[in-house]
CSV table of C-alpha atoms and ligand atoms in Angstrom, one decimal:
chain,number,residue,atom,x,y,z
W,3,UNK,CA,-34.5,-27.3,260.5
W,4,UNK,CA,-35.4,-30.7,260.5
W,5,UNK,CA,-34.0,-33.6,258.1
W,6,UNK,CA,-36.9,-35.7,256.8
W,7,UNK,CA,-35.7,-39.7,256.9
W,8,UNK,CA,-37.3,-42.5,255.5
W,9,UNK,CA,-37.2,-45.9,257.2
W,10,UNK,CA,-39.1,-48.1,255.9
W,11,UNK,CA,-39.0,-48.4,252.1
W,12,UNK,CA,-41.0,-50.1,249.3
W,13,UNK,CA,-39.4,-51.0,245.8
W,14,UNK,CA,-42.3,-52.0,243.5
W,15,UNK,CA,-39.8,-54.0,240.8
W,16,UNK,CA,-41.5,-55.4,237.8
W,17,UNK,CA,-38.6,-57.5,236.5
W,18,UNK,CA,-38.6,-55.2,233.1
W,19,UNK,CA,-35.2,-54.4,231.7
W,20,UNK,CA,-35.4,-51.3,231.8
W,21,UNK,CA,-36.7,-51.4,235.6
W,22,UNK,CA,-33.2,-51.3,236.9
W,23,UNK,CA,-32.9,-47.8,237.9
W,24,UNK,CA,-36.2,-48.3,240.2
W,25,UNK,CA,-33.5,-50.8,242.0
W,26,UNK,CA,-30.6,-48.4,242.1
W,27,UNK,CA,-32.4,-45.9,243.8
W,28,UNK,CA,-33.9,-48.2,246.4
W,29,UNK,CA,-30.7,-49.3,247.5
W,30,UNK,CA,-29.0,-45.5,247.6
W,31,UNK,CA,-31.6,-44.4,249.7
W,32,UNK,CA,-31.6,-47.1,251.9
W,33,UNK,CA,-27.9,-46.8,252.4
W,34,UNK,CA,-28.4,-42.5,252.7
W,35,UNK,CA,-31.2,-43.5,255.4
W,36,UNK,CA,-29.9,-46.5,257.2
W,37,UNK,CA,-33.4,-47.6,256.3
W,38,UNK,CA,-34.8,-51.2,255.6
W,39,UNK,CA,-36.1,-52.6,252.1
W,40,UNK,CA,-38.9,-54.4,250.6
W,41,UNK,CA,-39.0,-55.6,247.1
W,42,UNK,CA,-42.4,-56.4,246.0
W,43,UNK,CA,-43.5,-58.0,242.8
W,44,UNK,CA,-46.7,-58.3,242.0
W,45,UNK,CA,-48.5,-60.8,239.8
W,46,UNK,CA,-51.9,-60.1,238.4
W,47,UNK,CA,-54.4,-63.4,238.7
W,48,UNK,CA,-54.2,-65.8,235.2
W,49,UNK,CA,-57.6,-64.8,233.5
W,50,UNK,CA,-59.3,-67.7,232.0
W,51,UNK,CA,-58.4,-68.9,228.5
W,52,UNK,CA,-60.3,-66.7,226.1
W,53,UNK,CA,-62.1,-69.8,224.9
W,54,UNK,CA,-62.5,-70.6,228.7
W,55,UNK,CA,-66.8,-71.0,228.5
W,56,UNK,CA,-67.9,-72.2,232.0
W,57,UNK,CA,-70.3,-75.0,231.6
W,58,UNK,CA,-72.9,-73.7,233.9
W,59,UNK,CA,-73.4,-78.0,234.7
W,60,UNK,CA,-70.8,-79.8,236.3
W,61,UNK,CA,-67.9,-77.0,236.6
W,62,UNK,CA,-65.4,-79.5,235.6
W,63,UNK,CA,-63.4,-77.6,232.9
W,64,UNK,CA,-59.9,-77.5,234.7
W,65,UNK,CA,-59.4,-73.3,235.6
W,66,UNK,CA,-55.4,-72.3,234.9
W,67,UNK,CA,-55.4,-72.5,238.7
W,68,UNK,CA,-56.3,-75.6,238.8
W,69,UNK,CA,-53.4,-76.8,236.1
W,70,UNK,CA,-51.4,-74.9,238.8
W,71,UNK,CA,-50.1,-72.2,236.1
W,72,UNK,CA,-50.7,-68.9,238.5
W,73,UNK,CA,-48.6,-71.3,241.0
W,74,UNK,CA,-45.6,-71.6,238.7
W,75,UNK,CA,-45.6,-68.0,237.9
W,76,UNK,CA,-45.6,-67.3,241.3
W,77,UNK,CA,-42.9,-69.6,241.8
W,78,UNK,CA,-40.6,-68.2,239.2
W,79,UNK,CA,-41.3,-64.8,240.1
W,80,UNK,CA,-40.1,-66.0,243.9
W,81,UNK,CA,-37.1,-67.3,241.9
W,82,UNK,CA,-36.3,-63.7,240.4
W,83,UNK,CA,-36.9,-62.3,243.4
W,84,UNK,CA,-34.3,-64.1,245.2
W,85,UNK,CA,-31.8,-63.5,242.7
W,86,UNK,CA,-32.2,-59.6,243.1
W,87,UNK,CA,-32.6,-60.1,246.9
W,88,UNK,CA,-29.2,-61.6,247.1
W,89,UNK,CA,-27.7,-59.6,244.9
W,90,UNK,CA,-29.0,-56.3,247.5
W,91,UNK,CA,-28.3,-57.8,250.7
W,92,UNK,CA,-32.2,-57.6,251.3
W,93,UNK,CA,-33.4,-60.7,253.2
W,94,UNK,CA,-35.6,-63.1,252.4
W,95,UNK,CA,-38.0,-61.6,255.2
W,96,UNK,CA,-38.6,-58.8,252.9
W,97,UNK,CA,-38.6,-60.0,249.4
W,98,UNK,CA,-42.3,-60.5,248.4
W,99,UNK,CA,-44.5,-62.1,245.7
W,100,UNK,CA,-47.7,-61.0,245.9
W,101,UNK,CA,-50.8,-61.8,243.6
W,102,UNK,CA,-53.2,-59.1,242.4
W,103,UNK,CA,-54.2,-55.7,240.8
W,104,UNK,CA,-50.9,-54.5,240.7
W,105,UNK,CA,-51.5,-50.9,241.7
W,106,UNK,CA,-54.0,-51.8,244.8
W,107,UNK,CA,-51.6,-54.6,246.0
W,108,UNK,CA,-49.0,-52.4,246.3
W,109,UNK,CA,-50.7,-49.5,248.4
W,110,UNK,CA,-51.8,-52.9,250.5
W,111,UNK,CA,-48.5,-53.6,251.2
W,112,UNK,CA,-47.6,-50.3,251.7
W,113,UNK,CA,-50.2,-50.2,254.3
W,114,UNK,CA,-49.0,-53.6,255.6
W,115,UNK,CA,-45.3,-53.1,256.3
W,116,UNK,CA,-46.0,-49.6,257.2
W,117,UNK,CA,-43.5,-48.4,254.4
W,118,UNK,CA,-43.0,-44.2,254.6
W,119,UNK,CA,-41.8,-44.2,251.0
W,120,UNK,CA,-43.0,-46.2,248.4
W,121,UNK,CA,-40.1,-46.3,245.3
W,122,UNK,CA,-41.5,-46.8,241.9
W,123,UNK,CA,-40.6,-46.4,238.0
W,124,UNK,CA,-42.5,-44.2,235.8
W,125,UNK,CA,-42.0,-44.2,231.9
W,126,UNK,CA,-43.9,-41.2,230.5
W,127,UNK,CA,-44.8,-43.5,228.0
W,128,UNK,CA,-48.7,-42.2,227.9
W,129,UNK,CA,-48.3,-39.5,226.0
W,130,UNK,CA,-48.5,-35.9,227.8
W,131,UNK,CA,-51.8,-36.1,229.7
W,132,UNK,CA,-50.2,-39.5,231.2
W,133,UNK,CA,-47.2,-38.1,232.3
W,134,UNK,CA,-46.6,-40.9,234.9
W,135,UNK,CA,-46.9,-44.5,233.8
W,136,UNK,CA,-50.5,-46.2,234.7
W,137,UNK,CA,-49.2,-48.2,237.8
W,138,UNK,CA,-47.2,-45.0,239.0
W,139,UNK,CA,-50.4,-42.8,238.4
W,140,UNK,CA,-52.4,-45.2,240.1
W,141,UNK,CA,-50.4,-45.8,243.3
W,142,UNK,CA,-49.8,-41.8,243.7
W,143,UNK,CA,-53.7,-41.6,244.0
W,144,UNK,CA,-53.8,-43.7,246.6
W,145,UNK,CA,-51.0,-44.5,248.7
W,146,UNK,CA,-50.9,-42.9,252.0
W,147,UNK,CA,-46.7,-42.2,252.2
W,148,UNK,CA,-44.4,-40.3,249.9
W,149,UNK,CA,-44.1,-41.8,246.5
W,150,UNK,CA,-40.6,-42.0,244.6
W,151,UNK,CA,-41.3,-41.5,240.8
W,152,UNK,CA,-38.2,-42.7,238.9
W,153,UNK,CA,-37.8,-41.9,235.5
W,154,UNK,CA,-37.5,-44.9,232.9
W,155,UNK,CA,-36.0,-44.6,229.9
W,156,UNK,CA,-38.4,-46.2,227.4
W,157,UNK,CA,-37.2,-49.2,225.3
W,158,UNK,CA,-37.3,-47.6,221.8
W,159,UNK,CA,-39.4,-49.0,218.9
W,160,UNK,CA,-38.5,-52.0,216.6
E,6,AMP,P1,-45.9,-49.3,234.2
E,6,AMP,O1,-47.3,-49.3,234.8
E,6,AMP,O2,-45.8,-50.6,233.4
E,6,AMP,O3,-45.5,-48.1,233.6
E,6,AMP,O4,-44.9,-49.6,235.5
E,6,AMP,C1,-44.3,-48.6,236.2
E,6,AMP,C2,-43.7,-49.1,237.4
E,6,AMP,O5,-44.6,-49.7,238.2
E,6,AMP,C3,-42.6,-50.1,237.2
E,6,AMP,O6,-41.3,-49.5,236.9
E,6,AMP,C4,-42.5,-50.8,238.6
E,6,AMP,O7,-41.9,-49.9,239.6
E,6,AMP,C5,-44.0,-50.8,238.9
E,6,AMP,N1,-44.6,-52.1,238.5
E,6,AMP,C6,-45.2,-52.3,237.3
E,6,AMP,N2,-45.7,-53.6,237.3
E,6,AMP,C7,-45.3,-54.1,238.5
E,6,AMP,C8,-45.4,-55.4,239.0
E,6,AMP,N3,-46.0,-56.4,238.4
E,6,AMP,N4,-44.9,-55.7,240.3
E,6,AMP,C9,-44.3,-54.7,241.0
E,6,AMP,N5,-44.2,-53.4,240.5
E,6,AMP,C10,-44.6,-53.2,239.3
């Protein structure tokens, strides 16, 4: 009988507080499995004010990119990242902000750092027919290595 390892693992961490146990996992199986860890967190592009009209003359109505917002977020989210990164032991090699659709980015980087498991939360939020959480559902699709669904206690109603 064989022992299937992974080696190369993928955390998709979303910063939510309820996203911890995504975290916990990542680091017990990379400590079962000798294996090294990415965190990824993915930032979806700033859409346009929804007043945002382009002028069709000129183009000189400043785009959130251009006030450098999408920058900042990316910037904080490199901040957080760090944070969590120390906290793990992972290095700064593999703690990484990307921006994106969240689900495709992560099967990119999947792809990209060769990762044979991809570890991600799922809250069951959807109702029954959307037993995994959209991003979860999503990635499962189409991610070519095994996919760790962990379960997420939603946060309850106010
Ligand atoms: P959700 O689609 O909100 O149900 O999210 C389910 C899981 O997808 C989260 O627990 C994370 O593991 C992952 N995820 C969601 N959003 C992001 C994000 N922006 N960056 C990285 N991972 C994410």
């Amino acid at each position: 009988m064989t022992t299937e390892t992974y080696s190369r693992l993928l955390a998709a961490v979303d910063f939510e507080p309820n996203g911890e146990p995504v975290i916990d996992r990542a680091q017990r199986l990379r400590a079962l499995f000798g294996a090294r860890l990415t965190l990824l967190h993915v930032l979806e592009h700033v859409p346009p004010a929804p007043d945002y009209m382009p002028l069709g003359f000129g183009g000189d109505l400043p785009t959130p990119d251009d006030l450098g917002l999408e920058q900042e977020l990316v910037d904080i989210a490199c901040r957080q990242l760090d944070v969590l990164g120390e906290r793990l032991g992972v290095a700064p090699v593999d703690r990484l902000v990307r921006v994106g659709p969240t689900s495709h980015t992560i099967d990119e980087v999947a792809d990209e750092i060769a990762a044979d498991l991809v570890i991600i939360g799922s809250h069951g939020r959807h109702g029954f027919l959307g037993l995994f959480g959209s991003t979860a559902k999503a990635v499962l699709r189409s991610v070519k290595c095994d996919v760790l669904c962990v379960k997420l206690q939603d946060a309850t109603p106010t």
